[in-house]
CSV table of C-alpha atoms in Angstrom, one decimal:
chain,number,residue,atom,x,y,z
J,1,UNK,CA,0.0,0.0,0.0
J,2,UNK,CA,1.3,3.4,-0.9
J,3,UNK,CA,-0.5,6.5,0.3
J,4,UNK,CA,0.7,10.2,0.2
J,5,UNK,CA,-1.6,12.5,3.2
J,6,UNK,CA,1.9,14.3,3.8
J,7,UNK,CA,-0.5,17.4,4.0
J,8,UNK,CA,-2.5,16.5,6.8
J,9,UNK,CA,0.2,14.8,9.6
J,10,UNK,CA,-3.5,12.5,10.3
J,11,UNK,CA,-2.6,9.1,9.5
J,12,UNK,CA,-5.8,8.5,11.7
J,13,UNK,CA,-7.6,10.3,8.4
J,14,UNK,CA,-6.0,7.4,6.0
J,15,UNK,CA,-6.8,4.8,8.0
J,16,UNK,CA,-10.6,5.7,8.4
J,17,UNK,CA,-10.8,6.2,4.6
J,18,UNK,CA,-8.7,2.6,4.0
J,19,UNK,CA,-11.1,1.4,6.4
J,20,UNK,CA,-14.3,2.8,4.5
J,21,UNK,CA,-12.9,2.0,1.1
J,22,UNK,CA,-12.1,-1.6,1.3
J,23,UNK,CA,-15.8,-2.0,2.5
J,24,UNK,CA,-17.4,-0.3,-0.5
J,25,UNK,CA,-14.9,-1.3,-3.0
J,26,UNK,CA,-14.8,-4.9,-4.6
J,27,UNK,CA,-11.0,-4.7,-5.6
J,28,UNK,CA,-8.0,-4.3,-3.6
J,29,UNK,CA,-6.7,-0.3,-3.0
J,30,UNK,CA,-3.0,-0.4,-4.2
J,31,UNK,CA,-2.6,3.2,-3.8
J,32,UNK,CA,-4.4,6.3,-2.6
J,33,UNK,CA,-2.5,10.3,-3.6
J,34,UNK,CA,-4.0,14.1,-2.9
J,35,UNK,CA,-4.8,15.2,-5.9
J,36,UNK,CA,-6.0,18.6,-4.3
J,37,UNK,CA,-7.8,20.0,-1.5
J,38,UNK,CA,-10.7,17.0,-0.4
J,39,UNK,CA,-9.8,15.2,-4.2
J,40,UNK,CA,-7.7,12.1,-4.1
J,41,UNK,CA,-6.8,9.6,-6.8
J,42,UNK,CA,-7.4,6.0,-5.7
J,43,UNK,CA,-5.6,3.0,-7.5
J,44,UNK,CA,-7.1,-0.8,-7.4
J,45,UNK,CA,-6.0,-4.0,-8.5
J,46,UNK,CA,-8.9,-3.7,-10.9
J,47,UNK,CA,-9.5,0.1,-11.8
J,48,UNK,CA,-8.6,3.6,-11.1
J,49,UNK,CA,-11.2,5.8,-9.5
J,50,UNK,CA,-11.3,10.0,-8.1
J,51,UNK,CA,-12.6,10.0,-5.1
J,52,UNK,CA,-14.5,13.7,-4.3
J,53,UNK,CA,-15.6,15.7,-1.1
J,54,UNK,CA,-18.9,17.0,-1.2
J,55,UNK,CA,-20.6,19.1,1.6
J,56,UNK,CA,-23.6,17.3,1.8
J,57,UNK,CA,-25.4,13.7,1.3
J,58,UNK,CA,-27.7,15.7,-1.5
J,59,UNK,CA,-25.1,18.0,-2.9
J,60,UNK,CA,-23.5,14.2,-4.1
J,61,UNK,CA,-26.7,12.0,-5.0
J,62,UNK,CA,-27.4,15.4,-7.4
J,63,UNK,CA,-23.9,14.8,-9.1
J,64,UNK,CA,-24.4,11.6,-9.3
J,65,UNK,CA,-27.9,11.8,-11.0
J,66,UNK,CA,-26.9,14.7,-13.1
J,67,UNK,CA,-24.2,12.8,-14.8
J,68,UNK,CA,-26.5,9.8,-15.3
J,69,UNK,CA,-28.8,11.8,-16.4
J,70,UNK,CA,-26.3,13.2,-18.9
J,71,UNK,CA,-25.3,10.5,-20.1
J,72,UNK,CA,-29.0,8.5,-20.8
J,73,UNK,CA,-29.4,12.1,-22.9
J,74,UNK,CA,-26.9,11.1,-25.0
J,75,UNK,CA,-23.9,13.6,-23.6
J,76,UNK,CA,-21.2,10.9,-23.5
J,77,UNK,CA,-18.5,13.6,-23.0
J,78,UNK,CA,-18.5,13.4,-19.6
J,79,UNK,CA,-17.6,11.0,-16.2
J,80,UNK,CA,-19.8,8.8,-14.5
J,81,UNK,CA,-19.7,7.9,-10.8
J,82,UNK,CA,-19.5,4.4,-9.2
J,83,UNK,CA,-22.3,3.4,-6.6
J,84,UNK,CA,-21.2,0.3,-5.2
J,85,UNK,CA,-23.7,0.7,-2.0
J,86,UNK,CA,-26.0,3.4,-0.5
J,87,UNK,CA,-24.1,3.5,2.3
J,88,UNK,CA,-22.5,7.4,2.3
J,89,UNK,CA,-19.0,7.4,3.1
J,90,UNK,CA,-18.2,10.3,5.1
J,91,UNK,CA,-15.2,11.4,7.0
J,92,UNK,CA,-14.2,15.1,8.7
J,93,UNK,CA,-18.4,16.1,7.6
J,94,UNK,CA,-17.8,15.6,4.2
J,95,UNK,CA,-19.4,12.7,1.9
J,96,UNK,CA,-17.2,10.9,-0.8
J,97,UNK,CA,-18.1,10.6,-4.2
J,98,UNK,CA,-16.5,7.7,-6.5
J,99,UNK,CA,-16.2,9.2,-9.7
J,100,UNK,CA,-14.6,7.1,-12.8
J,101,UNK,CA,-11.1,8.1,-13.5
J,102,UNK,CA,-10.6,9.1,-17.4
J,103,UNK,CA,-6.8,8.5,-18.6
J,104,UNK,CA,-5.5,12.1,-19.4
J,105,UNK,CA,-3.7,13.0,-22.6
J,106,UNK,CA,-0.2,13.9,-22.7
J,107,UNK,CA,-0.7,17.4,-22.7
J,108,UNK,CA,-2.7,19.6,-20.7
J,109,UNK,CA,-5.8,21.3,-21.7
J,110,UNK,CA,-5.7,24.7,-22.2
J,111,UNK,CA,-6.9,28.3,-23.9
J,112,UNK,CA,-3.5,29.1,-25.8
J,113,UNK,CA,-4.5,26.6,-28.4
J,114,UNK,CA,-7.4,28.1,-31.1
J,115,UNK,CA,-8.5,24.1,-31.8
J,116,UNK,CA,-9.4,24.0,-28.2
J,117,UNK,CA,-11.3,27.1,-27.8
J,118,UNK,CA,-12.9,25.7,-30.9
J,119,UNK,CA,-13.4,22.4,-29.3
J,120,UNK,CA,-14.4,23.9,-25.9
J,121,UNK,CA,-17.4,25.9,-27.4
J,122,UNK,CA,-18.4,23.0,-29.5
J,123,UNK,CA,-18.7,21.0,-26.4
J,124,UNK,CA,-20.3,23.4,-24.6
J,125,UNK,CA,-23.1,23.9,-27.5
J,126,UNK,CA,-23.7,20.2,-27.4
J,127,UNK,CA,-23.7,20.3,-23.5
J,128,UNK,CA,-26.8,22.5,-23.9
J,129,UNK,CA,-28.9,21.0,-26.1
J,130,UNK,CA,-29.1,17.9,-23.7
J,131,UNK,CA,-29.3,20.4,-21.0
J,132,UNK,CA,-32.4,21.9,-22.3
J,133,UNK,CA,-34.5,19.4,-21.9
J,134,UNK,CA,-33.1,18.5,-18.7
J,135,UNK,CA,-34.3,22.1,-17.2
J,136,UNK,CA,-37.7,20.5,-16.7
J,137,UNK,CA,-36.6,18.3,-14.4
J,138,UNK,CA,-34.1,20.0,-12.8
J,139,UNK,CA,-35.8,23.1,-12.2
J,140,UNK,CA,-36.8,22.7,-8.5
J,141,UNK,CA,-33.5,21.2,-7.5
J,142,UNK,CA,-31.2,23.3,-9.0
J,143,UNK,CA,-30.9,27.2,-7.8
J,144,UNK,CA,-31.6,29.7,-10.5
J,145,UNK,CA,-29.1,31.5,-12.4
J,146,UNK,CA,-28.0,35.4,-10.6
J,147,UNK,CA,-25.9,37.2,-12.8
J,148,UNK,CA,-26.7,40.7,-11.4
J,149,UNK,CA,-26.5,39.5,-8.1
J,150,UNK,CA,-23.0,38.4,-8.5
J,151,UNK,CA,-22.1,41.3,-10.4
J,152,UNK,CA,-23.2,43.6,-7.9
J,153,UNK,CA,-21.9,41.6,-4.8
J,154,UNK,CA,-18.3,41.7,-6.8
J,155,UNK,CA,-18.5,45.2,-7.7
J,156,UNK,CA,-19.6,46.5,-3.6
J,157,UNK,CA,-16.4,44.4,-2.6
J,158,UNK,CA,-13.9,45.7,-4.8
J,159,UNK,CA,-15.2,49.2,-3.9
J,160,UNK,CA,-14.8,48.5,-0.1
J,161,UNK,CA,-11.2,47.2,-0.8
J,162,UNK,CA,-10.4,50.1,-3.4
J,163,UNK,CA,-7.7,52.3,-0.7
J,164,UNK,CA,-6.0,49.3,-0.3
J,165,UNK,CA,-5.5,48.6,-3.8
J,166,UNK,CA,-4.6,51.6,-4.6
J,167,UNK,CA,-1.5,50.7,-2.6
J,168,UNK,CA,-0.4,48.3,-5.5
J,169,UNK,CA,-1.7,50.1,-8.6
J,170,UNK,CA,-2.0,53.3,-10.3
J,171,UNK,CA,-4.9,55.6,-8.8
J,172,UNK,CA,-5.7,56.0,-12.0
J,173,UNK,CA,-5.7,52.3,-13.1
J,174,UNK,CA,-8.1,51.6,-10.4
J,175,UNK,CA,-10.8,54.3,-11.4
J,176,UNK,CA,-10.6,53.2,-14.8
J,177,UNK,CA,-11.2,49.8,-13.3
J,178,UNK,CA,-14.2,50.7,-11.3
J,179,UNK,CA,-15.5,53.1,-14.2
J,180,UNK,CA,-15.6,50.2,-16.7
J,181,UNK,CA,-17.5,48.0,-13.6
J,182,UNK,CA,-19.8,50.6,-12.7
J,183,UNK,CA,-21.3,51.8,-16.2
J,184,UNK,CA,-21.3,47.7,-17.3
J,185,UNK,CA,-23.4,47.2,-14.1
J,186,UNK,CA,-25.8,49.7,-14.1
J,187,UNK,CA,-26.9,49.2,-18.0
J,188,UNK,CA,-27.3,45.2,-17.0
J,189,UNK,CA,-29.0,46.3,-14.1
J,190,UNK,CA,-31.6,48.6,-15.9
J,191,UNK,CA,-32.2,46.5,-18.4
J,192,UNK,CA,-32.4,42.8,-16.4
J,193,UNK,CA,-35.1,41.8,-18.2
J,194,UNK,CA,-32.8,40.7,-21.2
J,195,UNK,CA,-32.4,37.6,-19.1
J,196,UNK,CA,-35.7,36.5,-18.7
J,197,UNK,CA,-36.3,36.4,-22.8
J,198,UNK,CA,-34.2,33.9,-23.4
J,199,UNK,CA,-34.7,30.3,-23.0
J,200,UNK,CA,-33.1,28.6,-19.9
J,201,UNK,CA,-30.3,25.3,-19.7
J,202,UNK,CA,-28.3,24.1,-17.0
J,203,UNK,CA,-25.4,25.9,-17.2
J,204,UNK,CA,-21.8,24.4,-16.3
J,205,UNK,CA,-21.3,27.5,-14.2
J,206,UNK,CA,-17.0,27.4,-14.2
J,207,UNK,CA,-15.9,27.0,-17.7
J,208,UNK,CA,-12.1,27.8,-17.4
J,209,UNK,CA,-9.6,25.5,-19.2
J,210,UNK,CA,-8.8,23.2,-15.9
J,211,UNK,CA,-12.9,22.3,-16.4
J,212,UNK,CA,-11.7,20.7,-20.1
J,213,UNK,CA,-9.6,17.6,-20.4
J,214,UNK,CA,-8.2,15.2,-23.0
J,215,UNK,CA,-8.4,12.1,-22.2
J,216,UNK,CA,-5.9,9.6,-24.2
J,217,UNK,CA,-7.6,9.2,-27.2
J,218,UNK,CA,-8.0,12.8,-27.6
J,219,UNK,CA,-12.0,12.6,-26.8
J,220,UNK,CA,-12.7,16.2,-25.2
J,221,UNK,CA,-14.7,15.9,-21.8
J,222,UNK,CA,-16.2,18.6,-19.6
J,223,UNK,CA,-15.8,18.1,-15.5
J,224,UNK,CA,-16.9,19.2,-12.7
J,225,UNK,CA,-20.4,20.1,-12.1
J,226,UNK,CA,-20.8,21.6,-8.8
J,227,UNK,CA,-21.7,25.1,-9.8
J,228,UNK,CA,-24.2,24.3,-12.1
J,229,UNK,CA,-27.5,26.2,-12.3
J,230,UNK,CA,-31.0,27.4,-14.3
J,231,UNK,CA,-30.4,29.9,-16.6
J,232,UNK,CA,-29.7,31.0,-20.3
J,233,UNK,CA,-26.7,29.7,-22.1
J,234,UNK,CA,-25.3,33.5,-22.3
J,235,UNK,CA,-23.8,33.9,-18.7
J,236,UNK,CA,-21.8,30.5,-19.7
J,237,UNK,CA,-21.0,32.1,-22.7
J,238,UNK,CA,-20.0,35.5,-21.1
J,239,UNK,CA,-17.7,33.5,-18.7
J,240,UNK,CA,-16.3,31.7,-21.7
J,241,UNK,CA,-15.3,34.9,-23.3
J,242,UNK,CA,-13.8,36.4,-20.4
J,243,UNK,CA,-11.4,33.1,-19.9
J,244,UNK,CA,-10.0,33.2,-23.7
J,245,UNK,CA,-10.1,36.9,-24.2
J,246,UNK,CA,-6.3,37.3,-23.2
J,247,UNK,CA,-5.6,34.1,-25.0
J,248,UNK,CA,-6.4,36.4,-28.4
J,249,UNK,CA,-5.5,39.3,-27.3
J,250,UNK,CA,-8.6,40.8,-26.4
J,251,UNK,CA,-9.8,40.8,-30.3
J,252,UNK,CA,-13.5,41.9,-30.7
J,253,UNK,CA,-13.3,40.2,-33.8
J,254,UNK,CA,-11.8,36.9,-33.2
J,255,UNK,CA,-14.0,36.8,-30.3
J,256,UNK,CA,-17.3,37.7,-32.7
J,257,UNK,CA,-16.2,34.5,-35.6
J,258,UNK,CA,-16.2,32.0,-32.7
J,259,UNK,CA,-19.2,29.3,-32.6
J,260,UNK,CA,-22.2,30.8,-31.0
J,261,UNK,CA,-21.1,34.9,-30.6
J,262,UNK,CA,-22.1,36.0,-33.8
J,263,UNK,CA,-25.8,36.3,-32.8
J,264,UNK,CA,-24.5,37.8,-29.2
J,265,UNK,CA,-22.7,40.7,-31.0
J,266,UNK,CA,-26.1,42.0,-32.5
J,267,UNK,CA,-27.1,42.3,-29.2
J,268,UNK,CA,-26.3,45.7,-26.9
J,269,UNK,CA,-26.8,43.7,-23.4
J,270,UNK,CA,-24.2,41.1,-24.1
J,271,UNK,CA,-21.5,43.7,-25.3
J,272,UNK,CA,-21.9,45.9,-22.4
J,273,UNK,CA,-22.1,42.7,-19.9
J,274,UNK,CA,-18.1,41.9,-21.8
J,275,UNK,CA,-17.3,45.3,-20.6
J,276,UNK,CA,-17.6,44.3,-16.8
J,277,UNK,CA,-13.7,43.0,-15.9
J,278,UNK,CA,-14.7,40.4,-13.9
J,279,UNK,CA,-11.7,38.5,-13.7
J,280,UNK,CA,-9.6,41.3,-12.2
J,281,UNK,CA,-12.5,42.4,-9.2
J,282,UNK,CA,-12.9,38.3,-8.5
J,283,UNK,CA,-9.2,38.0,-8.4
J,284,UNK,CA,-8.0,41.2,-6.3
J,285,UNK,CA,-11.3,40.8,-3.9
J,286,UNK,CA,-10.0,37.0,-3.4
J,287,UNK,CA,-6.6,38.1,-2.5
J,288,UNK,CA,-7.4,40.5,0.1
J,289,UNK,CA,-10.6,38.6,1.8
J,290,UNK,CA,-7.9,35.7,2.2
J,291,UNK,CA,-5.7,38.0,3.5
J,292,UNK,CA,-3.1,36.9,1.1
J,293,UNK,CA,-1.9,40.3,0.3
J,294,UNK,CA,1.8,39.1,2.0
J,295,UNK,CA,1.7,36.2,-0.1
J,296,UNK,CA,4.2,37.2,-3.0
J,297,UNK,CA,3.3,34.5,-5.5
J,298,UNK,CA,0.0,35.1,-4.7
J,299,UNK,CA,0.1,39.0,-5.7
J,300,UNK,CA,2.5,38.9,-8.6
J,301,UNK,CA,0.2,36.7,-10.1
J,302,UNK,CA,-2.5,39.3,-9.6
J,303,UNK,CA,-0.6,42.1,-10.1
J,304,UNK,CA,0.2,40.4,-13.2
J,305,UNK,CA,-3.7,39.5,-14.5
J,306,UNK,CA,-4.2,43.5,-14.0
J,307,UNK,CA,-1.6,45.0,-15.5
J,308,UNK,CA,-0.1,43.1,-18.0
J,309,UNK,CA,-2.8,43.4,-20.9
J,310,UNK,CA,-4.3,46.6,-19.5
J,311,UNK,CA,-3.6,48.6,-22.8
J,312,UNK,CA,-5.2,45.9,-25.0
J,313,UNK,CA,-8.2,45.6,-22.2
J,314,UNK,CA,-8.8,49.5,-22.2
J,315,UNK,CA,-8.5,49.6,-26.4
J,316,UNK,CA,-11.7,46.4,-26.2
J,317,UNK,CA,-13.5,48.5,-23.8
J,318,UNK,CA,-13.3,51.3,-25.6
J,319,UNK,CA,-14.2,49.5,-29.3
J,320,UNK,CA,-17.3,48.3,-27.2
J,321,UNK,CA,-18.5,51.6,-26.2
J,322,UNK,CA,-18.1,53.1,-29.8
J,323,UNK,CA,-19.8,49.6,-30.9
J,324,UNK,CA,-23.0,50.7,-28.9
J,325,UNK,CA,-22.5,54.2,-28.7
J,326,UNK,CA,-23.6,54.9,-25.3
């Protein structure tokens, strides 16, 4: 048996889990590793499996009947999880999930590469149309999609932290910041309705690269579904953009020939919702609510996000605004 819980000093906590697992499992556990926080890899005689921590009982019979249910759809690009008993295993409050373990490619999955943002979207647009008539079902499980209140929430805490930034950027960077976040907001606000014209799916919720994998035949999957909710495909597809938009150099028109945006860009809601720069209020508010601010890696990395495509951020913001002409 080889096992790696050098983050926790607990051996108690790998011998509760061996314990558990050889109950539930019909094969012999060769190996058990930390892939990440509450994620391990678990190696048998028979198969490999991830095993996942959930917060809840419900939050992983949910996941476990959304991917079913995926799959019965006909949405094969996906995992499955193993249910050997009913029994929950839980250790520390959190339930285990047994999900299958899909053999990764060779190279990593990411956004540099224009076949996968190609790819990505693809699977995303195939994602939905199983999705939609999944919503049906789903709809009183599932929390609703809340765009503005996430917007708003992120916005209010960036404000709040806006002296101490200032500490580590231009005053004037930061008002441009909050300018572009403020007149974004309060057109989406105004005009909320938008949302409620278009039809709804169950949306992934986190499509970054990391949420994409290869597996060894080159099949493209999408992971991860614990952030999934009701609403219309476009606050997927507004995330999407927001992830590759450095990746192409914050090009209105690269962005605009992709799979799916060219109807967005008629609309004036969805190219004043790209205007909002989520990525650096959700990065520089997570910095300082962890209180991370000493960490140096940690605020390089978001100095970094903020500063190092700022000109070619400001030149898309302001293309947008001409675009609408508000």
């Amino acid at each position: 048996m080889i096992y790696d819980f050098y983050h926790r000093g607990d051996d108690t906590f790998y011998y509760r889990l061996l314990s558990l697992l050889e109950k539930k499992i019909p094969a012999k556990i060769l190996e058990i590793s930390r892939i990440r926080n509450e994620v391990y890899l678990v190696k048998t005689n028979q198969f490999w499996m991830i095993l996942k921590g959930y917060n809840s009982y419900q939050k992983l019979k949910i996941q476990e009947a959304y991917t079913r249910a995926l799959k019965q759809e006909g949405f094969t690009h996906t995992y499955q999880f193993y249910v050997f008993n009913e029994e929950p295993l839980i250790i520390d409050k959190k339930v285990f999930g047994m999900i299958e373990y899909i053999s990764p490619h060779k190279d990593s999955f990411t956004y540099s590469s224009k076949r996968n943002r190609r790819e990505a979207i693809q699977l995303l647009e195939q994602y939905y149309t199983v999705t939609e008539r999944l919503v049906e079902i789903y709809k009183y499980i599932l929390p609703s999609f809340h765009l503005m209140k996430k917007l708003e929430q992120r916005l209010e805490e960036f404000r709040s932290h806006k002296s101490i930034i200032e500490h580590y950027l231009k005053i004037e960077i930061v008002e441009e910041i909050m300018e572009w976040a403020e007149f974004s907001f309060c057109y989406l606000k105004n005009h909320n309705e938008y949302l409620h014209t278009k039809s709804n799916v169950i949306l992934h919720g986190d499509v970054a690269h990391h949420n994409f994998m290869r597996d060894a035949n080159n099949k493209l999957y999408l992971i991860d579904f614990d952030l999934i909710s009701i609403g219309p495909r476009v606050g997927d597809y507004l995330q999407f953009a927001n992830r590759i938009l450095p990746n192409i150099g914050w090009s209105i028109q690269q962005l605009q020939k992709m799979s799916g945006y060219t109807q967005f860009f008629k609309e004036e809601w969805f190219l004043i919702a790209l205007m909002y720069p989520t990525d650096i209020l959700r990065e520089w508010n997570r910095i300082i609510r962890n209180q991370d601010l000493s960490n140096e890696f940690l605020l390089e990395q978001v100095l970094y996000l903020t500063t190092d495509q700022y000109p070619k951020r400001k030149k898309f913001y302001q293309k947008l605004r001409q675009i609408v002409n508000i």
